[in-house]
Amino acid sequence: QVQLVESGGGVVQPGRSLRLSCEVSGFTFRTYGMHWVRQAPGKGLEWVAVIWYDGSKKYYADSVEGRFTISRDNSKDTLFLQMNSLRGDDTAIYYCARDGISMLRGVSERLDVWGPGTTVTVSS
Amino acid sequence: SSELTQDPSVSVALGQTVRITCQGDGLRTAYASWYQRKPGEAPLLVLYGNNDRPSGIPDRFSASLSGTTASLTITGAQAEDEADYYCNCRDSSGNHVMFGGGTKLTVL
Protein backbone atom coordinates (compact mmCIF):
# COMPACT_ATOMS: atom_id res chain seq x y z
CA GLN A 1 0.00 0.00 0.00
CA VAL A 2 1.30 3.40 -0.98
CA GLN A 3 2.29 5.39 2.08
CA LEU A 4 4.06 8.63 2.90
CA VAL A 5 5.01 9.56 6.45
CA GLU A 6 6.48 12.91 7.42
CA SER A 7 8.62 13.52 10.48
CA GLY A 8 10.87 16.16 11.96
CA GLY A 9 8.34 18.80 12.89
CA GLY A 10 8.40 20.60 16.19
CA VAL A 11 8.69 23.94 17.93
CA VAL A 12 11.62 26.11 16.85
CA GLN A 13 12.67 29.69 17.52
CA PRO A 14 12.63 32.29 14.75
CA GLY A 15 15.84 32.30 12.76
CA ARG A 16 16.64 28.68 13.54
CA SER A 17 16.58 25.64 11.25
CA LEU A 18 14.63 22.42 10.97
CA ARG A 19 14.82 19.43 8.66
CA LEU A 20 11.73 17.52 7.67
CA SER A 21 11.76 13.99 6.30
CA CYS A 22 9.19 12.03 4.33
CA GLU A 23 9.63 8.28 4.19
CA VAL A 24 7.72 6.50 1.48
CA SER A 25 6.72 2.91 0.85
CA GLY A 26 4.56 0.92 -1.52
CA PHE A 27 5.81 2.43 -4.78
CA THR A 28 9.03 3.01 -6.72
CA PHE A 29 10.09 6.30 -5.16
CA ARG A 30 12.88 6.99 -7.64
CA THR A 31 10.39 7.27 -10.52
CA TYR A 32 8.18 10.01 -9.05
CA GLY A 33 8.62 13.71 -8.50
CA MET A 34 7.75 14.87 -5.01
CA HIS A 35 6.27 18.02 -3.53
CA TRP A 36 6.04 19.76 -0.19
CA VAL A 37 2.80 21.61 0.56
CA ARG A 38 1.91 23.43 3.77
CA GLN A 39 -1.16 24.76 5.51
CA ALA A 40 -0.84 27.53 8.07
CA PRO A 41 -3.43 27.77 10.86
CA GLY A 42 -6.69 29.10 9.47
CA LYS A 43 -5.27 29.35 5.97
CA GLY A 44 -5.47 27.37 2.77
CA LEU A 45 -3.01 25.03 1.13
CA GLU A 46 0.24 26.58 -0.07
CA TRP A 47 2.62 24.85 -2.41
CA VAL A 48 6.21 24.99 -1.13
CA ALA A 49 8.57 23.08 -3.41
CA VAL A 50 8.99 20.26 -5.92
CA ILE A 51 11.85 17.99 -6.92
CA TRP A 52 12.03 15.91 -10.07
CA TYR A 53 12.13 12.13 -9.76
CA ASP A 54 15.87 12.05 -10.38
CA GLY A 55 16.60 15.09 -8.25
CA SER A 56 17.96 17.05 -11.20
CA LYS A 57 15.51 19.96 -10.93
CA LYS A 58 14.09 21.74 -7.92
CA TYR A 59 11.62 24.63 -7.77
CA TYR A 60 10.38 26.73 -4.87
CA ALA A 61 7.60 29.09 -3.95
CA ASP A 62 8.73 32.70 -3.73
CA SER A 63 7.94 32.71 -0.01
CA VAL A 64 10.64 30.10 0.75
CA GLU A 65 13.14 30.59 -2.07
CA GLY A 66 16.65 30.96 -0.67
CA ARG A 67 15.65 29.67 2.79
CA PHE A 68 14.32 26.17 2.12
CA THR A 69 16.01 23.33 0.24
CA ILE A 70 14.25 20.24 -1.07
CA SER A 71 16.27 17.08 -1.61
CA ARG A 72 15.83 13.34 -1.87
CA ASP A 73 17.72 10.12 -1.26
CA ASN A 74 16.43 7.60 -3.77
CA SER A 75 18.48 4.84 -2.15
CA LYS A 76 16.54 5.35 1.09
CA ASP A 77 13.12 6.23 -0.35
CA THR A 78 13.17 9.49 1.56
CA LEU A 79 12.36 13.10 0.74
CA PHE A 80 13.71 16.01 2.77
CA LEU A 81 12.98 19.67 3.35
CA GLN A 82 15.74 21.70 4.97
CA MET A 83 14.23 24.87 6.41
CA ASN A 84 16.58 27.68 7.43
CA SER A 85 15.97 31.18 8.76
CA LEU A 86 12.53 30.17 9.93
CA ARG A 87 9.91 32.87 10.50
CA GLY A 88 6.58 32.96 12.27
CA ASP A 89 4.71 32.73 9.01
CA ASP A 90 6.36 29.38 8.33
CA THR A 91 4.22 27.91 11.11
CA ALA A 92 2.11 25.26 9.41
CA ILE A 93 1.37 21.62 8.87
CA TYR A 94 3.81 20.40 6.24
CA TYR A 95 2.73 17.66 3.86
CA CYS A 96 4.77 15.69 1.40
CA ALA A 97 2.90 14.61 -1.70
CA ARG A 98 3.64 12.52 -4.74
CA ASP A 99 3.51 14.01 -8.22
CA GLY A 100 0.96 11.82 -9.96
CA ILE A 101 2.88 11.21 -13.18
CA SER A 102 5.84 8.85 -13.02
CA MET A 103 9.09 9.56 -14.85
CA LEU A 104 7.87 13.07 -15.64
CA ARG A 105 10.64 15.45 -16.65
CA GLY A 106 8.55 18.31 -15.44
CA VAL A 107 5.96 19.18 -12.80
CA SER A 108 2.30 18.26 -12.68
CA GLU A 109 -0.48 19.67 -10.55
CA ARG A 110 -1.76 16.15 -9.87
CA LEU A 111 -0.67 15.35 -6.31
CA ASP A 112 -2.11 11.89 -5.94
CA VAL A 113 -0.79 10.64 -2.60
CA TRP A 114 -0.26 12.69 0.55
CA GLY A 115 1.25 12.02 3.92
CA PRO A 116 -0.58 12.85 7.17
CA GLY A 117 1.62 15.89 7.73
CA THR A 118 4.01 17.11 10.39
CA THR A 119 3.50 20.31 12.37
CA VAL A 120 6.10 23.06 12.48
CA THR A 121 5.66 25.89 14.97
CA VAL A 122 8.01 28.85 14.83
CA SER A 123 7.81 30.76 18.06
CA SER A 124 10.06 32.35 20.63
CA SER B 1 -0.83 34.22 -13.93
CA SER B 2 -0.32 33.85 -10.21
CA GLU B 3 -3.70 33.35 -8.61
CA LEU B 4 -6.64 30.99 -8.43
CA THR B 5 -9.85 32.37 -6.95
CA GLN B 6 -12.46 30.27 -5.17
CA ASP B 7 -15.59 31.25 -3.29
CA PRO B 8 -14.91 30.92 0.45
CA SER B 9 -18.06 28.95 1.16
CA VAL B 10 -20.87 27.13 -0.56
CA SER B 11 -23.80 25.17 0.82
CA VAL B 12 -26.01 22.48 -0.66
CA ALA B 13 -29.03 20.54 0.51
CA LEU B 14 -28.53 16.84 0.99
CA GLY B 15 -29.01 15.02 -2.31
CA GLN B 16 -28.87 18.16 -4.42
CA THR B 17 -26.23 19.25 -6.93
CA VAL B 18 -23.54 21.78 -6.15
CA ARG B 19 -20.82 23.38 -8.23
CA ILE B 20 -17.59 24.76 -6.81
CA THR B 21 -15.63 27.07 -9.08
CA CYS B 22 -12.00 28.05 -9.47
CA GLN B 23 -11.05 31.00 -11.62
CA GLY B 24 -7.63 31.97 -12.93
CA ASP B 25 -5.91 32.97 -16.14
CA GLY B 26 -3.59 29.99 -15.82
CA LEU B 27 -6.50 27.67 -16.49
CA ARG B 28 -6.48 28.70 -20.13
CA THR B 29 -3.44 26.51 -20.68
CA ALA B 30 -3.17 24.21 -17.69
CA TYR B 31 -5.27 21.47 -16.17
CA ALA B 32 -6.74 21.88 -12.72
CA SER B 33 -6.86 19.23 -10.05
CA TRP B 34 -9.25 19.18 -7.12
CA TYR B 35 -8.64 18.12 -3.54
CA GLN B 36 -10.96 17.37 -0.65
CA ARG B 37 -9.75 18.12 2.84
CA LYS B 38 -11.61 17.10 5.96
CA PRO B 39 -10.59 18.26 9.45
CA GLY B 40 -7.66 16.30 10.78
CA GLU B 41 -7.05 14.50 7.51
CA ALA B 42 -4.59 14.95 4.68
CA PRO B 43 -5.87 16.37 1.40
CA LEU B 44 -7.34 13.80 -0.98
CA LEU B 45 -7.13 14.09 -4.75
CA VAL B 46 -10.67 13.76 -6.12
CA LEU B 47 -10.40 15.01 -9.72
CA TYR B 48 -7.62 15.69 -12.21
CA GLY B 49 -6.95 16.22 -15.88
CA ASN B 50 -9.91 16.18 -18.21
CA ASN B 51 -12.47 15.04 -15.63
CA ASP B 52 -10.57 12.00 -14.36
CA ARG B 53 -11.20 10.44 -10.98
CA PRO B 54 -8.69 8.44 -8.94
CA SER B 55 -9.73 4.96 -7.96
CA GLY B 56 -12.25 4.99 -5.13
CA ILE B 57 -13.68 8.45 -5.79
CA PRO B 58 -17.44 8.27 -6.36
CA ASP B 59 -18.74 9.16 -9.79
CA ARG B 60 -20.95 11.87 -8.32
CA PHE B 61 -17.79 14.02 -8.50
CA SER B 62 -17.08 15.55 -11.90
CA ALA B 63 -14.96 18.35 -13.33
CA SER B 64 -15.33 20.77 -16.19
CA LEU B 65 -13.52 23.76 -17.65
CA SER B 66 -14.85 26.81 -19.42
CA GLY B 67 -12.39 29.49 -20.40
CA THR B 68 -10.56 30.46 -17.25
CA THR B 69 -12.99 28.80 -14.84
CA ALA B 70 -12.68 25.23 -13.65
CA SER B 71 -15.58 23.64 -11.83
CA LEU B 72 -16.08 20.70 -9.52
CA THR B 73 -19.65 19.42 -9.50
CA ILE B 74 -21.12 17.04 -6.96
CA THR B 75 -24.34 15.48 -8.25
CA GLY B 76 -26.36 14.27 -5.31
CA ALA B 77 -24.26 15.62 -2.44
CA GLN B 78 -23.87 13.36 0.56
CA ALA B 79 -23.22 14.27 4.19
CA GLU B 80 -19.70 12.85 3.90
CA ASP B 81 -18.92 15.35 1.13
CA GLU B 82 -18.86 18.18 3.65
CA ALA B 83 -15.26 19.39 3.53
CA ASP B 84 -12.94 22.05 2.21
CA TYR B 85 -12.23 21.80 -1.50
CA TYR B 86 -9.12 23.18 -3.17
CA CYS B 87 -8.21 23.55 -6.81
CA ASN B 88 -4.67 23.82 -8.11
CA CYS B 89 -2.80 24.13 -11.37
CA ARG B 90 0.66 24.85 -12.66
CA ASP B 91 1.69 28.43 -13.16
CA SER B 92 2.75 29.96 -16.47
CA SER B 93 6.34 28.78 -16.03
CA GLY B 94 5.10 25.21 -15.75
CA ASN B 95 7.51 24.65 -12.87
CA HIS B 96 5.46 25.90 -9.94
CA VAL B 97 2.11 24.88 -8.58
CA MET B 98 -0.52 27.19 -7.14
CA PHE B 99 -3.57 26.49 -5.05
CA GLY B 100 -6.85 28.31 -4.82
CA GLY B 101 -7.89 29.68 -1.45
CA GLY B 102 -10.31 26.82 -0.85
CA THR B 103 -14.09 26.51 -0.61
CA LYS B 104 -15.82 25.26 2.50
CA LEU B 105 -18.74 23.06 1.45
CA THR B 106 -21.59 22.66 3.90
CA VAL B 107 -24.18 19.94 3.29
CA LEU B 108 -27.46 20.94 4.87
Tab-separated table of C-alpha atoms in Angstrom:
chain	number	residue	atom	x	y	z
A	1	GLN	CA	0.000	0.000	0.000
A	2	VAL	CA	1.301	3.398	-0.977
A	3	GLN	CA	2.289	5.388	2.078
A	4	LEU	CA	4.061	8.632	2.896
A	5	VAL	CA	5.010	9.556	6.452
A	6	GLU	CA	6.478	12.905	7.419
A	7	SER	CA	8.616	13.520	10.483
A	8	GLY	CA	10.871	16.159	11.958
A	9	GLY	CA	8.345	18.799	12.891
A	10	GLY	CA	8.395	20.600	16.191
A	11	VAL	CA	8.693	23.944	17.926
A	12	VAL	CA	11.617	26.111	16.845
A	13	GLN	CA	12.667	29.687	17.516
A	14	PRO	CA	12.626	32.290	14.748
A	15	GLY	CA	15.836	32.296	12.760
A	16	ARG	CA	16.637	28.676	13.545
A	17	SER	CA	16.584	25.637	11.245
A	18	LEU	CA	14.635	22.422	10.971
A	19	ARG	CA	14.822	19.430	8.660
A	20	LEU	CA	11.732	17.522	7.665
A	21	SER	CA	11.755	13.987	6.299
A	22	CYS	CA	9.189	12.032	4.329
A	23	GLU	CA	9.634	8.282	4.192
A	24	VAL	CA	7.718	6.503	1.482
A	25	SER	CA	6.719	2.913	0.845
A	26	GLY	CA	4.564	0.921	-1.520
A	27	PHE	CA	5.812	2.433	-4.778
A	28	THR	CA	9.026	3.012	-6.719
A	29	PHE	CA	10.091	6.296	-5.157
A	30	ARG	CA	12.877	6.990	-7.639
A	31	THR	CA	10.390	7.266	-10.516
A	32	TYR	CA	8.180	10.013	-9.054
A	33	GLY	CA	8.625	13.705	-8.498
A	34	MET	CA	7.754	14.868	-5.011
A	35	HIS	CA	6.270	18.021	-3.530
A	36	TRP	CA	6.035	19.755	-0.193
A	37	VAL	CA	2.801	21.612	0.563
A	38	ARG	CA	1.910	23.431	3.775
A	39	GLN	CA	-1.156	24.763	5.512
A	40	ALA	CA	-0.843	27.532	8.071
A	41	PRO	CA	-3.432	27.768	10.858
A	42	GLY	CA	-6.694	29.095	9.475
A	43	LYS	CA	-5.272	29.354	5.969
A	44	GLY	CA	-5.470	27.367	2.769
A	45	LEU	CA	-3.008	25.033	1.133
A	46	GLU	CA	0.241	26.583	-0.066
A	47	TRP	CA	2.618	24.846	-2.413
A	48	VAL	CA	6.206	24.988	-1.134
A	49	ALA	CA	8.568	23.081	-3.412
A	50	VAL	CA	8.993	20.258	-5.917
A	51	ILE	CA	11.854	17.991	-6.920
A	52	TRP	CA	12.032	15.913	-10.074
A	53	TYR	CA	12.132	12.131	-9.758
A	54	ASP	CA	15.871	12.055	-10.383
A	55	GLY	CA	16.602	15.092	-8.248
A	56	SER	CA	17.957	17.050	-11.200
A	57	LYS	CA	15.514	19.960	-10.929
A	58	LYS	CA	14.089	21.741	-7.918
A	59	TYR	CA	11.617	24.630	-7.771
A	60	TYR	CA	10.378	26.728	-4.873
A	61	ALA	CA	7.597	29.088	-3.946
A	62	ASP	CA	8.733	32.697	-3.726
A	63	SER	CA	7.943	32.712	-0.010
A	64	VAL	CA	10.636	30.096	0.751
A	65	GLU	CA	13.141	30.595	-2.074
A	66	GLY	CA	16.651	30.957	-0.669
A	67	ARG	CA	15.648	29.669	2.788
A	68	PHE	CA	14.324	26.169	2.119
A	69	THR	CA	16.007	23.326	0.236
A	70	ILE	CA	14.247	20.240	-1.070
A	71	SER	CA	16.270	17.076	-1.612
A	72	ARG	CA	15.833	13.344	-1.872
A	73	ASP	CA	17.722	10.116	-1.261
A	74	ASN	CA	16.431	7.599	-3.773
A	75	SER	CA	18.480	4.840	-2.151
A	76	LYS	CA	16.542	5.348	1.088
A	77	ASP	CA	13.120	6.233	-0.351
A	78	THR	CA	13.166	9.487	1.556
A	79	LEU	CA	12.357	13.102	0.738
A	80	PHE	CA	13.708	16.013	2.766
A	81	LEU	CA	12.983	19.674	3.347
A	82	GLN	CA	15.744	21.701	4.974
A	83	MET	CA	14.231	24.874	6.413
A	84	ASN	CA	16.580	27.684	7.428
A	85	SER	CA	15.970	31.182	8.762
A	86	LEU	CA	12.531	30.173	9.933
A	87	ARG	CA	9.913	32.866	10.499
A	88	GLY	CA	6.578	32.960	12.269
A	89	ASP	CA	4.706	32.733	9.012
A	90	ASP	CA	6.356	29.382	8.329
A	91	THR	CA	4.221	27.912	11.112
A	92	ALA	CA	2.108	25.264	9.407
A	93	ILE	CA	1.366	21.620	8.868
A	94	TYR	CA	3.808	20.402	6.242
A	95	TYR	CA	2.731	17.656	3.859
A	96	CYS	CA	4.773	15.692	1.400
A	97	ALA	CA	2.898	14.614	-1.698
A	98	ARG	CA	3.641	12.521	-4.740
A	99	ASP	CA	3.514	14.005	-8.217
A	100	GLY	CA	0.957	11.823	-9.957
A	101	ILE	CA	2.879	11.213	-13.182
A	102	SER	CA	5.842	8.848	-13.020
A	103	MET	CA	9.088	9.556	-14.853
A	104	LEU	CA	7.869	13.072	-15.644
A	105	ARG	CA	10.636	15.445	-16.652
A	106	GLY	CA	8.553	18.313	-15.438
A	107	VAL	CA	5.957	19.177	-12.801
A	108	SER	CA	2.302	18.256	-12.677
A	109	GLU	CA	-0.477	19.669	-10.551
A	110	ARG	CA	-1.762	16.150	-9.869
A	111	LEU	CA	-0.669	15.348	-6.311
A	112	ASP	CA	-2.113	11.895	-5.940
A	113	VAL	CA	-0.788	10.639	-2.600
A	114	TRP	CA	-0.263	12.691	0.552
A	115	GLY	CA	1.248	12.022	3.922
A	116	PRO	CA	-0.577	12.846	7.173
A	117	GLY	CA	1.618	15.894	7.730
A	118	THR	CA	4.008	17.113	10.388
A	119	THR	CA	3.501	20.309	12.368
A	120	VAL	CA	6.096	23.065	12.480
A	121	THR	CA	5.662	25.889	14.971
A	122	VAL	CA	8.006	28.851	14.829
A	123	SER	CA	7.814	30.761	18.060
A	124	SER	CA	10.061	32.349	20.631
B	1	SER	CA	-0.830	34.219	-13.932
B	2	SER	CA	-0.316	33.849	-10.208
B	3	GLU	CA	-3.698	33.348	-8.612
B	4	LEU	CA	-6.639	30.990	-8.425
B	5	THR	CA	-9.849	32.366	-6.945
B	6	GLN	CA	-12.464	30.274	-5.166
B	7	ASP	CA	-15.593	31.255	-3.295
B	8	PRO	CA	-14.908	30.921	0.447
B	9	SER	CA	-18.056	28.948	1.165
B	10	VAL	CA	-20.874	27.131	-0.561
B	11	SER	CA	-23.802	25.174	0.818
B	12	VAL	CA	-26.012	22.476	-0.663
B	13	ALA	CA	-29.026	20.540	0.508
B	14	LEU	CA	-28.534	16.842	0.995
B	15	GLY	CA	-29.008	15.021	-2.311
B	16	GLN	CA	-28.867	18.157	-4.424
B	17	THR	CA	-26.233	19.249	-6.926
B	18	VAL	CA	-23.541	21.783	-6.148
B	19	ARG	CA	-20.823	23.380	-8.232
B	20	ILE	CA	-17.586	24.764	-6.812
B	21	THR	CA	-15.635	27.066	-9.081
B	22	CYS	CA	-11.995	28.051	-9.468
B	23	GLN	CA	-11.050	31.003	-11.621
B	24	GLY	CA	-7.635	31.966	-12.930
B	25	ASP	CA	-5.911	32.966	-16.138
B	26	GLY	CA	-3.593	29.990	-15.821
B	27	LEU	CA	-6.499	27.672	-16.487
B	28	ARG	CA	-6.479	28.702	-20.130
B	29	THR	CA	-3.437	26.512	-20.681
B	30	ALA	CA	-3.171	24.207	-17.686
B	31	TYR	CA	-5.274	21.475	-16.174
B	32	ALA	CA	-6.744	21.883	-12.716
B	33	SER	CA	-6.858	19.226	-10.049
B	34	TRP	CA	-9.252	19.178	-7.116
B	35	TYR	CA	-8.643	18.117	-3.535
B	36	GLN	CA	-10.958	17.374	-0.647
B	37	ARG	CA	-9.746	18.123	2.842
B	38	LYS	CA	-11.612	17.100	5.957
B	39	PRO	CA	-10.587	18.261	9.449
B	40	GLY	CA	-7.660	16.301	10.777
B	41	GLU	CA	-7.054	14.502	7.513
B	42	ALA	CA	-4.593	14.950	4.679
B	43	PRO	CA	-5.873	16.370	1.399
B	44	LEU	CA	-7.344	13.801	-0.976
B	45	LEU	CA	-7.129	14.086	-4.753
B	46	VAL	CA	-10.667	13.765	-6.123
B	47	LEU	CA	-10.398	15.005	-9.716
B	48	TYR	CA	-7.623	15.690	-12.208
B	49	GLY	CA	-6.953	16.224	-15.876
B	50	ASN	CA	-9.910	16.183	-18.212
B	51	ASN	CA	-12.472	15.037	-15.629
B	52	ASP	CA	-10.569	12.003	-14.363
B	53	ARG	CA	-11.196	10.445	-10.976
B	54	PRO	CA	-8.688	8.441	-8.937
B	55	SER	CA	-9.726	4.956	-7.955
B	56	GLY	CA	-12.246	4.992	-5.128
B	57	ILE	CA	-13.679	8.451	-5.795
B	58	PRO	CA	-17.443	8.271	-6.357
B	59	ASP	CA	-18.738	9.163	-9.794
B	60	ARG	CA	-20.949	11.869	-8.317
B	61	PHE	CA	-17.788	14.015	-8.503
B	62	SER	CA	-17.084	15.551	-11.904
B	63	ALA	CA	-14.956	18.349	-13.329
B	64	SER	CA	-15.327	20.770	-16.186
B	65	LEU	CA	-13.519	23.756	-17.651
B	66	SER	CA	-14.851	26.811	-19.416
B	67	GLY	CA	-12.395	29.485	-20.396
B	68	THR	CA	-10.561	30.461	-17.252
B	69	THR	CA	-12.985	28.798	-14.843
B	70	ALA	CA	-12.682	25.228	-13.650
B	71	SER	CA	-15.582	23.643	-11.830
B	72	LEU	CA	-16.084	20.704	-9.522
B	73	THR	CA	-19.646	19.417	-9.501
B	74	ILE	CA	-21.122	17.039	-6.964
B	75	THR	CA	-24.338	15.482	-8.253
B	76	GLY	CA	-26.365	14.268	-5.309
B	77	ALA	CA	-24.263	15.622	-2.445
B	78	GLN	CA	-23.870	13.364	0.564
B	79	ALA	CA	-23.218	14.271	4.185
B	80	GLU	CA	-19.698	12.855	3.901
B	81	ASP	CA	-18.922	15.348	1.131
B	82	GLU	CA	-18.863	18.185	3.650
B	83	ALA	CA	-15.264	19.388	3.532
B	84	ASP	CA	-12.944	22.050	2.214
B	85	TYR	CA	-12.228	21.801	-1.500
B	86	TYR	CA	-9.120	23.182	-3.174
B	87	CYS	CA	-8.210	23.551	-6.814
B	88	ASN	CA	-4.669	23.822	-8.112
B	89	CYS	CA	-2.805	24.125	-11.374
B	90	ARG	CA	0.659	24.850	-12.657
B	91	ASP	CA	1.692	28.428	-13.159
B	92	SER	CA	2.752	29.959	-16.466
B	93	SER	CA	6.341	28.777	-16.033
B	94	GLY	CA	5.099	25.212	-15.747
B	95	ASN	CA	7.507	24.649	-12.872
B	96	HIS	CA	5.463	25.895	-9.945
B	97	VAL	CA	2.109	24.877	-8.577
B	98	MET	CA	-0.519	27.189	-7.143
B	99	PHE	CA	-3.571	26.486	-5.053
B	100	GLY	CA	-6.851	28.308	-4.816
B	101	GLY	CA	-7.887	29.675	-1.454
B	102	GLY	CA	-10.309	26.820	-0.854
B	103	THR	CA	-14.092	26.509	-0.612
B	104	LYS	CA	-15.820	25.257	2.497
B	105	LEU	CA	-18.740	23.063	1.448
B	106	THR	CA	-21.586	22.658	3.897
B	107	VAL	CA	-24.182	19.939	3.286
B	108	LEU	CA	-27.463	20.938	4.871
